[in-house]
């Protein structure tokens, strides 16, 4: 006799029963339960709209309105202490696109993206493969790799600033070989040093994403490949990597967002760009001279719309 919660002859969950149980669960919620019950009696679509109302209200206040207000400000002259906002058209956009500082900062960001994203993907994938082979203590290793991700960015930046310092651990080891590198004070080494710090912080998080995908892969595929004489590298190249495409895409998206939004760690490690030459400063927009601070306020809305 088939289960009452499954469709006869299919073994699949009964759609009507699932909807009924879901409605019963919603009915116990305050306010929302009453509204969805009344709407659901007439039309399932109305109940669906009722369920997304809370999210829509949140998005309207914290996403839609700020975006529209920033768009409005980008076409007006705006000052905090002045109630007047005269219309200036695309003047702010022209100032932004013709500014050398904007293109310098954009170039720094793209360079950081090119260095950081591939590094994070390769290292996180390698860590995930190693964790997948560990049987005992896997949870402990996973927690150890995940701790840097949940650690405050300020704390991480201060620690790595000390490590990269001229008298830090790295330079103490390099001193044995008779050399020294001013990582955060060099236009050559500042960006790679910061990229390695950011990679160290996020590798554990991305490794867990890869590990979850690896553990969901069927073992029968690898057994068949082994019987056909495929080596471990061939199995990884032609089986594991293609099956990891969904998680690779997620990691690429997340790491790209991080690369374009990173601010706290570089600002603290480079003291706002003062430890390196201004021409290649990572956070030079923070320590602008007073003569361009007024212009920076005017184009801030335009910059936020392009992020």
Coordinates of C-alpha atoms in Angstrom, one line a residue, residues 118-280:
X118 CA 42.7 32.8 -9.4
X119 CA 44.9 32.4 -6.3
X120 CA 41.9 31.8 -4.0
X121 CA 40.2 29.3 -6.4
X122 CA 43.4 27.2 -6.8
X123 CA 44.3 27.1 -3.2
X124 CA 40.8 26.5 -2.0
X125 CA 40.3 23.7 -4.4
X126 CA 43.6 22.1 -3.3
X127 CA 42.6 22.4 0.4
X128 CA 39.1 20.9 -0.4
X129 CA 40.7 17.9 -2.2
X130 CA 43.0 17.3 0.8
X131 CA 40.2 17.5 3.3
X132 CA 38.1 15.1 1.2
X133 CA 40.9 12.5 1.6
X134 CA 41.0 12.9 5.4
X135 CA 38.9 10.5 7.4
X136 CA 39.8 11.2 11.0
X137 CA 39.6 14.8 12.4
X138 CA 38.1 16.2 9.2
X139 CA 35.7 18.5 11.2
X140 CA 38.6 19.8 13.2
X141 CA 40.6 20.7 10.1
X142 CA 37.5 22.3 8.5
X143 CA 37.0 24.4 11.6
X144 CA 40.6 25.4 11.6
X145 CA 40.4 26.6 7.9
X146 CA 37.1 28.4 8.6
X147 CA 38.3 30.4 11.6
X148 CA 40.1 33.1 9.5
X149 CA 36.9 33.7 7.5
X150 CA 34.9 34.6 10.7
X151 CA 37.8 36.6 12.2
X152 CA 37.4 40.3 12.2
X153 CA 39.1 41.9 9.2
X154 CA 40.7 44.5 11.4
X155 CA 42.4 41.9 13.5
X156 CA 43.6 40.0 10.4
X157 CA 45.0 43.3 8.9
X158 CA 46.8 44.2 12.1
X159 CA 48.4 40.7 12.4
X160 CA 49.6 40.7 8.8
X161 CA 50.8 44.2 9.0
X162 CA 53.1 43.0 11.8
X163 CA 54.1 39.9 9.8
X164 CA 55.0 42.1 6.7
X165 CA 56.8 44.8 8.8
X166 CA 60.5 45.3 8.2
X167 CA 61.2 43.6 11.5
X168 CA 58.4 41.1 11.1
X169 CA 58.6 37.3 10.9
X170 CA 59.0 37.2 7.1
X171 CA 61.9 39.7 7.0
X172 CA 63.5 38.0 10.0
X173 CA 63.7 34.8 7.9
X174 CA 64.8 36.6 4.8
X175 CA 67.6 38.3 6.9
X176 CA 69.2 34.8 7.2
X177 CA 69.7 35.0 3.4
X178 CA 71.0 38.5 3.6
X179 CA 68.0 40.3 2.1
X180 CA 65.0 42.3 3.2
X181 CA 61.7 43.3 1.5
X182 CA 59.6 46.2 2.5
X183 CA 56.3 44.5 1.5
X184 CA 53.8 47.3 2.4
X185 CA 56.1 50.1 1.4
X186 CA 56.9 48.9 -2.0
X187 CA 54.8 49.5 -5.1
X188 CA 55.9 46.1 -6.4
X189 CA 55.1 44.0 -3.3
X190 CA 52.2 45.8 -1.6
X191 CA 49.4 44.5 -3.9
X192 CA 50.6 40.8 -3.9
X193 CA 51.1 40.9 -0.2
X194 CA 47.6 42.2 0.4
X195 CA 46.2 39.7 -2.1
X196 CA 47.9 36.8 -0.2
X197 CA 46.4 38.0 3.1
X198 CA 42.9 38.2 1.6
X199 CA 43.4 34.7 0.1
X200 CA 44.4 33.3 3.4
X201 CA 41.3 34.8 5.0
X202 CA 38.8 33.4 2.5
X203 CA 40.4 30.1 1.4
X204 CA 38.6 28.2 4.2
X205 CA 35.2 29.4 3.3
X206 CA 35.6 28.6 -0.4
X207 CA 37.2 25.2 0.5
X208 CA 34.1 24.2 2.4
X209 CA 32.0 25.0 -0.6
X210 CA 34.2 22.8 -2.8
X211 CA 34.3 20.1 -0.2
X212 CA 30.5 20.0 0.0
X213 CA 30.4 19.4 -3.8
X214 CA 33.2 16.8 -3.7
X215 CA 31.4 14.8 -1.1
X216 CA 28.2 14.7 -3.2
X217 CA 29.9 13.1 -6.2
X218 CA 29.0 9.4 -6.7
X219 CA 31.8 7.0 -6.0
X220 CA 30.7 4.6 -8.8
X221 CA 32.1 7.0 -11.4
X222 CA 35.6 6.9 -9.9
X223 CA 35.4 3.1 -9.6
X224 CA 34.5 2.7 -13.2
X225 CA 37.3 5.1 -14.2
X226 CA 39.8 3.1 -12.1
X227 CA 38.7 -0.1 -13.8
X228 CA 39.3 1.5 -17.2
X229 CA 42.8 2.4 -16.2
X230 CA 42.4 6.1 -15.5
X231 CA 45.0 7.6 -13.2
X232 CA 44.2 9.9 -10.3
X233 CA 45.1 13.0 -12.3
X234 CA 42.9 11.9 -15.2
X235 CA 40.1 11.3 -12.9
X236 CA 40.5 14.7 -11.4
X237 CA 40.9 16.4 -14.8
X238 CA 38.1 14.7 -16.7
X239 CA 35.6 13.8 -13.9
X240 CA 36.1 15.9 -10.8
X241 CA 36.6 19.3 -12.4
X242 CA 33.7 19.2 -14.8
X243 CA 31.4 18.1 -11.9
X244 CA 32.7 20.9 -9.8
X245 CA 31.6 23.6 -12.3
X246 CA 28.6 24.7 -10.2
X247 CA 30.7 25.3 -7.1
X248 CA 33.5 26.9 -9.1
X249 CA 31.0 29.4 -10.5
X250 CA 29.8 30.2 -7.0
X251 CA 33.3 30.8 -5.8
X252 CA 34.2 32.9 -8.8
X253 CA 31.2 35.1 -8.1
X254 CA 31.9 35.5 -4.4
X255 CA 35.6 36.1 -4.8
X256 CA 34.9 38.7 -7.5
X257 CA 32.5 40.5 -5.2
X258 CA 35.2 40.5 -2.5
X259 CA 37.9 41.8 -4.8
X260 CA 35.8 44.8 -5.8
X261 CA 34.5 45.5 -2.3
X262 CA 37.7 44.9 -0.2
X263 CA 38.6 48.0 1.8
X264 CA 39.2 47.5 5.5
X265 CA 42.3 45.3 5.3
X266 CA 44.2 47.3 2.7
X267 CA 43.4 50.6 4.4
X268 CA 44.7 49.4 7.8
X269 CA 47.8 47.6 6.4
X270 CA 48.9 50.5 4.2
X271 CA 47.7 53.2 6.6
X272 CA 45.5 54.6 3.9
X273 CA 48.2 54.3 1.2
X274 CA 50.9 56.2 3.1
X275 CA 53.3 53.3 3.4
X276 CA 53.6 53.0 -0.4
X277 CA 54.2 55.6 -3.1
X278 CA 51.0 57.6 -3.8
X279 CA 51.1 56.8 -7.5
X280 CA 50.4 53.1 -6.9

